[in-house]
GROMACS .gro file of C-alpha atoms in nm:
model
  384
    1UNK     CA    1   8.003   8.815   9.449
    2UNK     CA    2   7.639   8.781   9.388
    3UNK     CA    3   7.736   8.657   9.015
    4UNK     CA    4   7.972   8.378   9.201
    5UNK     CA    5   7.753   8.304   9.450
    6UNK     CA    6   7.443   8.220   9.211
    7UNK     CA    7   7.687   8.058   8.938
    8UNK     CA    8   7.807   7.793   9.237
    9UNK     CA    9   7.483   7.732   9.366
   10UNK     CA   10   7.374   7.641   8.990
   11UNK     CA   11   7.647   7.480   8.941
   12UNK     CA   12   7.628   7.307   9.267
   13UNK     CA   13   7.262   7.197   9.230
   14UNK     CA   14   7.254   7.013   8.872
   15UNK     CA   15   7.309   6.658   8.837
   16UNK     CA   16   7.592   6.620   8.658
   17UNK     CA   17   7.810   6.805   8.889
   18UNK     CA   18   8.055   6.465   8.962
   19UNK     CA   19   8.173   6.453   8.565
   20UNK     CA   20   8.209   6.849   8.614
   21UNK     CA   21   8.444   6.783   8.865
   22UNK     CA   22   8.644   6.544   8.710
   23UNK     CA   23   8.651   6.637   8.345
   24UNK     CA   24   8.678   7.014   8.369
   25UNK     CA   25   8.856   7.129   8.707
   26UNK     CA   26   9.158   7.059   8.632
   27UNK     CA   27   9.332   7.404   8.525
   28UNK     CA   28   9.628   7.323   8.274
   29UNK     CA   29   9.792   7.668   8.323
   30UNK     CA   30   9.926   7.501   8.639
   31UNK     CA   31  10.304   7.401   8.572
   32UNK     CA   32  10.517   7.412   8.903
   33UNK     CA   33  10.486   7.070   9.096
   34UNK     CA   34  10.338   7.216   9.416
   35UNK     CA   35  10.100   7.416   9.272
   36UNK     CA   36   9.975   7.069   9.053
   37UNK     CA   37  10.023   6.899   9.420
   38UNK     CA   38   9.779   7.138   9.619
   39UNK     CA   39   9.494   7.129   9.291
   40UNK     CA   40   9.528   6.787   9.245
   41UNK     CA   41   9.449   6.783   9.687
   42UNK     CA   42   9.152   7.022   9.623
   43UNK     CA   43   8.989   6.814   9.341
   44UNK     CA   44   9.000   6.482   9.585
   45UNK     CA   45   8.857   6.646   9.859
   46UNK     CA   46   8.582   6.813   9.671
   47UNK     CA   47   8.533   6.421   9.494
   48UNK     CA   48   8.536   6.324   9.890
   49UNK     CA   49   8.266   6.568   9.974
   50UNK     CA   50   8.066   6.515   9.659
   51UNK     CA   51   8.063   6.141   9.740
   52UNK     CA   52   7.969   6.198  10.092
   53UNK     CA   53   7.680   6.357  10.013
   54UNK     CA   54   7.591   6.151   9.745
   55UNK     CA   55   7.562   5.831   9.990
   56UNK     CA   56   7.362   6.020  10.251
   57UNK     CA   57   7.060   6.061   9.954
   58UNK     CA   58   7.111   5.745   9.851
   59UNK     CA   59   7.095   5.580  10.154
   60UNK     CA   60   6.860   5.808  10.394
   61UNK     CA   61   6.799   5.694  10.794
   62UNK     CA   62   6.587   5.507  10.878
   63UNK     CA   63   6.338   5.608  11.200
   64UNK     CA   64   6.577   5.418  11.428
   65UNK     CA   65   6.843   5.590  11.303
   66UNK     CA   66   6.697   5.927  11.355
   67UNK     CA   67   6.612   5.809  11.726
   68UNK     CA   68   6.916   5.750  11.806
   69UNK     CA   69   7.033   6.060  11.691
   70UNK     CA   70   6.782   6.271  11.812
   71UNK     CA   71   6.912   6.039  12.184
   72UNK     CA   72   7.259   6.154  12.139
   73UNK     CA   73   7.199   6.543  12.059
   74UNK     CA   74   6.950   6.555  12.358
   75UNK     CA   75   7.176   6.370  12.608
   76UNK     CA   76   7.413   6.578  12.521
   77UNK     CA   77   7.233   6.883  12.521
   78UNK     CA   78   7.149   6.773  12.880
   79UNK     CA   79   7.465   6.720  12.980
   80UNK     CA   80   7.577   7.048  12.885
   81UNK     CA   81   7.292   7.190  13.106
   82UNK     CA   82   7.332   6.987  13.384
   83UNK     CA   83   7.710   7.088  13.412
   84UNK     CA   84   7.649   7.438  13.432
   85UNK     CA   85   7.377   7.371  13.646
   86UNK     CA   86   7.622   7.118  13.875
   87UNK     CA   87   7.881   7.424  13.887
   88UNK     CA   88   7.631   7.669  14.033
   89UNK     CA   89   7.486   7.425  14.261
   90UNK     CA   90   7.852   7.321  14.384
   91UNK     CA   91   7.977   7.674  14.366
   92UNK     CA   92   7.715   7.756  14.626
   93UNK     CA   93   7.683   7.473  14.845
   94UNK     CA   94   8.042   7.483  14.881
   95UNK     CA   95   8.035   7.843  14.976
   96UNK     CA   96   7.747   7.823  15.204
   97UNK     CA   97   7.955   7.528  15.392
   98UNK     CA   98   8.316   7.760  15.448
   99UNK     CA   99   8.092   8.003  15.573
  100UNK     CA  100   7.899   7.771  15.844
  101UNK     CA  101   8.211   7.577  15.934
  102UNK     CA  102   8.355   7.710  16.270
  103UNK     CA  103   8.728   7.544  16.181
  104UNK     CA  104   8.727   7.722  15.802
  105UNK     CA  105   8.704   8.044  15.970
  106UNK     CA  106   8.943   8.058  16.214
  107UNK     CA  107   9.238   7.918  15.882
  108UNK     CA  108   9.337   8.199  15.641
  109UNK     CA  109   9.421   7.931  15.409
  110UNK     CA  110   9.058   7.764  15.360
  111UNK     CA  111   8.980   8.125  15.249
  112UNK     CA  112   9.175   8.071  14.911
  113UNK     CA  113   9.000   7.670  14.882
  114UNK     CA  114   8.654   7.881  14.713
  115UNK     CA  115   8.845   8.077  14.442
  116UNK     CA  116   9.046   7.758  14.369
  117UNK     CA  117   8.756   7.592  14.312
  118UNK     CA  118   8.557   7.828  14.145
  119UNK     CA  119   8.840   7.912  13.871
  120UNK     CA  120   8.931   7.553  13.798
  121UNK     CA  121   8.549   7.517  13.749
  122UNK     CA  122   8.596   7.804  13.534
  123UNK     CA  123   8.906   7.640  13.304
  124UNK     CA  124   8.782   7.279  13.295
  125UNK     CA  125   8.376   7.336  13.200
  126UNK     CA  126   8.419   7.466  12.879
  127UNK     CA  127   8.638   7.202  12.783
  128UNK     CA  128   8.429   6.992  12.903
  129UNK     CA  129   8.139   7.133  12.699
  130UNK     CA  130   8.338   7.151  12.358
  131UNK     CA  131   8.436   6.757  12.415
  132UNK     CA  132   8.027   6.669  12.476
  133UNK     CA  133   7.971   6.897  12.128
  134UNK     CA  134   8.208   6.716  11.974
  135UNK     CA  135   8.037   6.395  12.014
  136UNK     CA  136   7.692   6.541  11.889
  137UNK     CA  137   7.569   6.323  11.588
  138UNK     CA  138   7.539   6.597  11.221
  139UNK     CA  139   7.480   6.418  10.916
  140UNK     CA  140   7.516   6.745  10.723
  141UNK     CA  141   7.858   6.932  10.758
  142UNK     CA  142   7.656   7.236  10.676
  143UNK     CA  143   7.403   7.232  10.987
  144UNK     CA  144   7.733   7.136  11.155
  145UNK     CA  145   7.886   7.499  11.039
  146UNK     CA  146   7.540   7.653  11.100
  147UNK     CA  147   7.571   7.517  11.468
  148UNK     CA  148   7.860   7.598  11.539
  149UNK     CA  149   7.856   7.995  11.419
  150UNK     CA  150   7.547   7.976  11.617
  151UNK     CA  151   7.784   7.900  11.924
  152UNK     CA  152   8.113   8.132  11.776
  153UNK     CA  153   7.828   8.427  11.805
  154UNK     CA  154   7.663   8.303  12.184
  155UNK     CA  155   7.970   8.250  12.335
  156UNK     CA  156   8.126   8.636  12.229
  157UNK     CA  157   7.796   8.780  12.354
  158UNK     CA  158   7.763   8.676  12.682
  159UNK     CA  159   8.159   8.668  12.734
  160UNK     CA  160   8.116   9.071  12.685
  161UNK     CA  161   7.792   9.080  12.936
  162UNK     CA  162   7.979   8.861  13.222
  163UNK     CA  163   8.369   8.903  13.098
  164UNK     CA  164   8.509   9.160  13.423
  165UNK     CA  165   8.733   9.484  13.300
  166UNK     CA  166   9.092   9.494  13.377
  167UNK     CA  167   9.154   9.725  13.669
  168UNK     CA  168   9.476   9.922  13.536
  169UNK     CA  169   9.456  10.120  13.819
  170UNK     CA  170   9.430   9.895  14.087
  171UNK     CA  171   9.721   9.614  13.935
  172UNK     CA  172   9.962   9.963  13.903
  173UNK     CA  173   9.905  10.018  14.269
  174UNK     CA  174   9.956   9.667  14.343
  175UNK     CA  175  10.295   9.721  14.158
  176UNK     CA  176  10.379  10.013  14.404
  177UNK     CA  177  10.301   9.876  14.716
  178UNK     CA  178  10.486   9.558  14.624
  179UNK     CA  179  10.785   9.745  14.519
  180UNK     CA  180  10.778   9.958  14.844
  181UNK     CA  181  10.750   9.700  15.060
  182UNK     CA  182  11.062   9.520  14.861
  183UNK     CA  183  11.257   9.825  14.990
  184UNK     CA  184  11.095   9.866  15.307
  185UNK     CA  185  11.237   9.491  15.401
  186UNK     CA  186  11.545   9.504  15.204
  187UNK     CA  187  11.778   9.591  15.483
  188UNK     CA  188  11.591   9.301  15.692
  189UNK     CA  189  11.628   9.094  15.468
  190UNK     CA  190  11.906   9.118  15.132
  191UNK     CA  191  11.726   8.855  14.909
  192UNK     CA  192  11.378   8.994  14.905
  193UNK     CA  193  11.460   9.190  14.597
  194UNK     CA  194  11.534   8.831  14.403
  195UNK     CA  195  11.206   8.692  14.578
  196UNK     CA  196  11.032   9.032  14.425
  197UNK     CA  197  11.165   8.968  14.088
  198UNK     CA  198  11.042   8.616  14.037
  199UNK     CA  199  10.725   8.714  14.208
  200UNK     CA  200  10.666   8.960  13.919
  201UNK     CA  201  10.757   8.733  13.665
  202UNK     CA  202  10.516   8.446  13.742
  203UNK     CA  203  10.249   8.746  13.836
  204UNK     CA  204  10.321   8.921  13.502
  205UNK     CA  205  10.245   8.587  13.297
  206UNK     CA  206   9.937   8.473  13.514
  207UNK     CA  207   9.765   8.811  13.483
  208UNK     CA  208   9.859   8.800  13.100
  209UNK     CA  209   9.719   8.478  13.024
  210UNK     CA  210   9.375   8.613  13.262
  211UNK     CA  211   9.364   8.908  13.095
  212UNK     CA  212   9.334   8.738  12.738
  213UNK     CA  213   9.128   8.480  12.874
  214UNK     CA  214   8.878   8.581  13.093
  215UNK     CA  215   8.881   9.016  13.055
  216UNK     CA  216   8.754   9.230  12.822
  217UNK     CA  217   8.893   9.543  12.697
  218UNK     CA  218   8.777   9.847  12.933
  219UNK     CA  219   8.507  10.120  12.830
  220UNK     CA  220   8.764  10.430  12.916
  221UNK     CA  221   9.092  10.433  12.767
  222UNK     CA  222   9.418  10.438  12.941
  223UNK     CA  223   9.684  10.627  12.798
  224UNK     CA  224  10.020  10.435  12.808
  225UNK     CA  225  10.238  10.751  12.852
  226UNK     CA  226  10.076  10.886  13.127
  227UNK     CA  227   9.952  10.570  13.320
  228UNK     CA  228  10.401  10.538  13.289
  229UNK     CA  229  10.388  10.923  13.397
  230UNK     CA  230  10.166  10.845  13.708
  231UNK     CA  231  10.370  10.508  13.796
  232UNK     CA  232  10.714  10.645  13.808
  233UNK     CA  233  10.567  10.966  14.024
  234UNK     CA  234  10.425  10.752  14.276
  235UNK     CA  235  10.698  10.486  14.273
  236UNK     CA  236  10.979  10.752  14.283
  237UNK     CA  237  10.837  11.060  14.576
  238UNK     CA  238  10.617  10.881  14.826
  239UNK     CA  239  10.729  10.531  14.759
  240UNK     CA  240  11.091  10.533  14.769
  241UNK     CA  241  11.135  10.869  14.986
  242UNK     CA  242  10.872  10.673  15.244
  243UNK     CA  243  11.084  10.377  15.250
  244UNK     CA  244  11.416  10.584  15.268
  245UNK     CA  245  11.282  10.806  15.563
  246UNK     CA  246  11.141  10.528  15.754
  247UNK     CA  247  11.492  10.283  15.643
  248UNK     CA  248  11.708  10.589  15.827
  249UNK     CA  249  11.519  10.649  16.076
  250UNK     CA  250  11.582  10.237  16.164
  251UNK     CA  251  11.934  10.264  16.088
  252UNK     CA  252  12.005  10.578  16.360
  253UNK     CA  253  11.738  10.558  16.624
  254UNK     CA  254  11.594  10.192  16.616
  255UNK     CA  255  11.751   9.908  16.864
  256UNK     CA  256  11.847   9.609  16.727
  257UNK     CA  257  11.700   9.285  16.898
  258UNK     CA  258  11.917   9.146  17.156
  259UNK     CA  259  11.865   8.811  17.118
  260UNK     CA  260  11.959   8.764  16.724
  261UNK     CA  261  12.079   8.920  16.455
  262UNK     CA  262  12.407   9.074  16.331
  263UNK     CA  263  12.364   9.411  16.521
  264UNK     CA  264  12.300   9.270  16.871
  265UNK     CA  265  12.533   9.392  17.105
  266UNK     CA  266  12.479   9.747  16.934
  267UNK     CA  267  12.260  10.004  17.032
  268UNK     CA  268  12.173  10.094  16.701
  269UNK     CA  269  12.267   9.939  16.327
  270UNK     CA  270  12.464  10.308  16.277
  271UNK     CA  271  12.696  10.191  16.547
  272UNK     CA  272  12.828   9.869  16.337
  273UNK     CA  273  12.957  10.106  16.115
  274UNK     CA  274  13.185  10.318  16.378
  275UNK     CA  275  13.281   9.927  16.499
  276UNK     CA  276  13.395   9.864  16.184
  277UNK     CA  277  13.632  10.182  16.157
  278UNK     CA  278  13.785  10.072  16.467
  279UNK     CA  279  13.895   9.796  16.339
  280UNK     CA  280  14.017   9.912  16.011
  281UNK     CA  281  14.231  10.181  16.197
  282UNK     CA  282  14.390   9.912  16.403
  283UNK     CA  283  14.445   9.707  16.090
  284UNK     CA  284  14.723   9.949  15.978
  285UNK     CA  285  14.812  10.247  15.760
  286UNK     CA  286  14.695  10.049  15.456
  287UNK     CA  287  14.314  10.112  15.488
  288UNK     CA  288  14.384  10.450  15.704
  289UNK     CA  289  14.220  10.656  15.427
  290UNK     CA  290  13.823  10.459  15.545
  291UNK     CA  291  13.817  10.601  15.875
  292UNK     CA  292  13.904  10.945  15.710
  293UNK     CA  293  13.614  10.915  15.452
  294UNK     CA  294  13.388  10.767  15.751
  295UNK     CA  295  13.498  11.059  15.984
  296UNK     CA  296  13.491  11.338  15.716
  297UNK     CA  297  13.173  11.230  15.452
  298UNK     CA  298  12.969  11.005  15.675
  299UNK     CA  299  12.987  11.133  16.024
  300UNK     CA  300  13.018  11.513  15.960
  301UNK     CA  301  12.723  11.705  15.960
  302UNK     CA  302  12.832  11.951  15.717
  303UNK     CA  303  12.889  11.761  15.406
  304UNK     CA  304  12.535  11.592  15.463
  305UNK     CA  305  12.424  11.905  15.469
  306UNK     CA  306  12.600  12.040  15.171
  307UNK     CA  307  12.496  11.749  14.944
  308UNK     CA  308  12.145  11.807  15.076
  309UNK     CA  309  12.147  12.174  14.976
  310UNK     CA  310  12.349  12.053  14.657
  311UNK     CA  311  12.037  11.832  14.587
  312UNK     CA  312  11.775  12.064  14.666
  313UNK     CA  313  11.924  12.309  14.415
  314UNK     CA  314  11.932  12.043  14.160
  315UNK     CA  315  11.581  11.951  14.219
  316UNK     CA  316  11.507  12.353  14.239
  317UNK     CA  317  11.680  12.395  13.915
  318UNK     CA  318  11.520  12.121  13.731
  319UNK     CA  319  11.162  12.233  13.856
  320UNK     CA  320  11.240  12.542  13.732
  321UNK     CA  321  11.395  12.466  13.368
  322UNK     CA  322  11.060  12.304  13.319
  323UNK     CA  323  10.835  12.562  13.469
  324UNK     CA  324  11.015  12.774  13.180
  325UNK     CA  325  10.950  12.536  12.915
  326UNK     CA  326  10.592  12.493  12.993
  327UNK     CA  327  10.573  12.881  12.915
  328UNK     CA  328  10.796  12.881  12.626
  329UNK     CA  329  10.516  12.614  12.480
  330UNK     CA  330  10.203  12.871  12.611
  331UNK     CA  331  10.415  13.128  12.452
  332UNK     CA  332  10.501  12.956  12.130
  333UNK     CA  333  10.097  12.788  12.151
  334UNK     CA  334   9.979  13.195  12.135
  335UNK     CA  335  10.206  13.219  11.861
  336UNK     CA  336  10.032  12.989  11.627
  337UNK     CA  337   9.730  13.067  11.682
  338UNK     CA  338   9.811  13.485  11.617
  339UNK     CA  339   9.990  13.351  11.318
  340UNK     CA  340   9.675  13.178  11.247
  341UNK     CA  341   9.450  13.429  11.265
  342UNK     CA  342   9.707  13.658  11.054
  343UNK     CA  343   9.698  13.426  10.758
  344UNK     CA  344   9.314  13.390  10.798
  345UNK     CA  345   9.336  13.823  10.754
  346UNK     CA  346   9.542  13.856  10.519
  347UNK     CA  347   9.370  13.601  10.285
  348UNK     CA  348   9.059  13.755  10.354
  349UNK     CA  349   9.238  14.117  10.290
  350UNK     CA  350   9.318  13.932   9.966
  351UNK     CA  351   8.987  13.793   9.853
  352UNK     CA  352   8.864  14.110   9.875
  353UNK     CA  353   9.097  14.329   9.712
  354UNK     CA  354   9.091  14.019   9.398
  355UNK     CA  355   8.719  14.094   9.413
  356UNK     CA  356   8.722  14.443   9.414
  357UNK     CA  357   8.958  14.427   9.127
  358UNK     CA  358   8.707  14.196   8.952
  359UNK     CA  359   8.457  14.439   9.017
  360UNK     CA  360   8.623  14.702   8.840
  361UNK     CA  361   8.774  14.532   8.563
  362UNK     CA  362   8.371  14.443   8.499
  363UNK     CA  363   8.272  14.778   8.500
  364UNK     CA  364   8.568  14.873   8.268
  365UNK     CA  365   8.420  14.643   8.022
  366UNK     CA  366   8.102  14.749   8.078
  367UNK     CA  367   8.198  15.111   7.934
  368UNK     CA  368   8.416  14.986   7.679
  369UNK     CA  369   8.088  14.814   7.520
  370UNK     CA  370   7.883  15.147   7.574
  371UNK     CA  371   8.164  15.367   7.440
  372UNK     CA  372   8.159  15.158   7.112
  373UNK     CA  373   7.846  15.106   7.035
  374UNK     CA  374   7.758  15.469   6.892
  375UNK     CA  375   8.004  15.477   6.596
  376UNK     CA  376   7.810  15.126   6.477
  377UNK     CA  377   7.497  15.280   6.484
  378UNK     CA  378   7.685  15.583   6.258
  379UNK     CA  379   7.739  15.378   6.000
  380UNK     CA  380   7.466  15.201   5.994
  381UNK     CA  381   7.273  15.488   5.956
  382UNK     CA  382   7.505  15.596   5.687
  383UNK     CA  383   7.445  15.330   5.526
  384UNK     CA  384   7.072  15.300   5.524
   0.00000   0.00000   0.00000
């Protein structure tokens, strides 16, 4: 890189870097039409750019020149400030003026007019700021680049310092209490469930497009599985058992309103189903097996009971099958770790026994060498 980077900046800086270009960058390895198509593209722009600069040292700017320049990047710069400082100043005087006006307090809905504001001043200013940098006046495309990182690099920073943290917990708990109110006024009202689902939908997509827009990611991590663990829990036992209890407890014991409404002339909304058997059994022997099951599943006690007790020994069962599991996993947890330290003995038992067979087999040859060297020194003294 550092060879590249000095060979193009040599290259770069001579003079003769526009017959370079022309006579000897054209590579004739090249043979397929697109590939001759996209170098032949490269060489013009890089003649384009050559050119371009070319003309601005030819023909440099004169002082009015630079004036006006200098005009253009310091209006601009100044209408960049005074926008930000226009928000603030609006953001506030607005606020100040809800909170003074007798009329705005007393409306729920001149509550919402602040955020509005604020977050379309939010979307529109930095458009607004890219279109005035846009127009600023660069001669150079480089100190254009050089800018422009120089904003890439400003903007991330002080999006992390003022960007707000999703709230995972708080938007799951919005989820619950939305879905328990969609089945606390389900039997009130039969298409709040369809109202619920495009409510989520347009929800989903506007927190989606402010998460990536205006959050940042959050210091502590959230584990998926058991932020899905915690959401079903609380959806399933105090959410939808609340609802249920508190549904019931409308059905059998709550009066309907006298004035409107299906159930009416009832005493309670159980009744319009005993109303209803009536008039199947007078309908005739056709439908006579209804008021049975009404009579025999609905009304008796004892099969509510029995599917209660049913259930509870399901749920019983269940909590028990994974009360065992969790000890089968201590159990088979203690198990790897003994076989852990096991293998950690017995390759210790190993290591020494190989070293105390080392150790012998040295001292072995050790009395080998002693054992033989007497006879040598017999015949050398023989010898001498």
């Amino acid at each position: 890189m550092a060879h590249s980077f000095g060979e193009s900046y040599r290259v770069g800086s001579t003079s003769g870097i526009h017959a370079i270009t022309v006579f000897c960058s054209w590579d004739y390895k090249v043979t397929q039409k697109r590939a001759s198509r996209l170098q032949q593209d490269n060489i013009r722009t890089r003649l384009k750019e050559l050119l371009a600069e070319w003309q601005l040292r030819q023909s440099p700017r004169s002082v009015c020149g630079r004036l006006r320049q200098a005009a253009a990047l310091g209006l601009a710069w100044l209408l960049c400030l005074g926008t930000a400082l226009g928000c603030a100043v609006a953001v506030h005087v607005f606020s100040e003026f809800l909170i003074q006006s007798p009329e705005a307090a007393g409306q729920e809905a001149a509550l919402l007019v602040l955020p509005l504001v604020v977050g379309l001043l939010n979307l529109g200013a930095p458009y607004l700021c890219r279109v005035l940098a846009a127009l600023e006046p660069h001669d150079s495309p480089v100190l254009e680049v050089y800018v422009a990182i120089c904003r890439i690099i400003s903007e991330k920073k002080l999006k992390r310092r003022r960007k707000p943290e999703f709230d995972i917990a708080r938007n799951v708990l919005e989820l619950i209490y939305g879905q328990t109110l969609t089945w606390l006024g389900v039997l009130f009202s039969p298409l709040l469930p369809a109202v619920q689902i495009i409510k989520l939908l347009l929800v989903f997509y506007v927190k989606k497009t402010s998460l990536l827009a205006n959050c940042q990611a959050p210091r502590r991590p959230w584990l998926a599985s058991h932020m899905s663990t915690v959401f079903l829990t609380l959806l399933c036992f105090p959410a939808f058992l609340g609802a249920a209890v508190f549904l019931c407890y409308a059905v059998w014991q709550v009066k309907p309103s006298s004035t409107c409404g299906p159930f009416r002339t009832l005493d309670s909304m159980y009744e319009a189903g005993r109303v209803w058997v009536r008039y199947l059994e007078a309908a005739g022997p056709r439908v006579s097996w209804l008021p049975w099951v009404h009579r025999y599943l609905v009304e008796n006690t004892f099969f509510v009971f029995l599917v209660s007790a049913l259930l509870l020994a399901v749920i019983y069962l269940n909590i028990q099958v994974v009360r065992g599991q969790r000890r089968v996993i201590c159990l088979l947890k203690e198990q790897i770790s003994n076989e852990g330290e096991d293998k950690i003995f017995l390759i210790n038992k190993l290591h020494s026994i190989y070293e105390r067979k080392e150790r012998e087999e040295r001292s072995r040859v050790g009395t080998t060498e002693e054992t033989a060297a007497p006879p040598a020194l017999l015949t050398e003294e023989r010898g001498d």
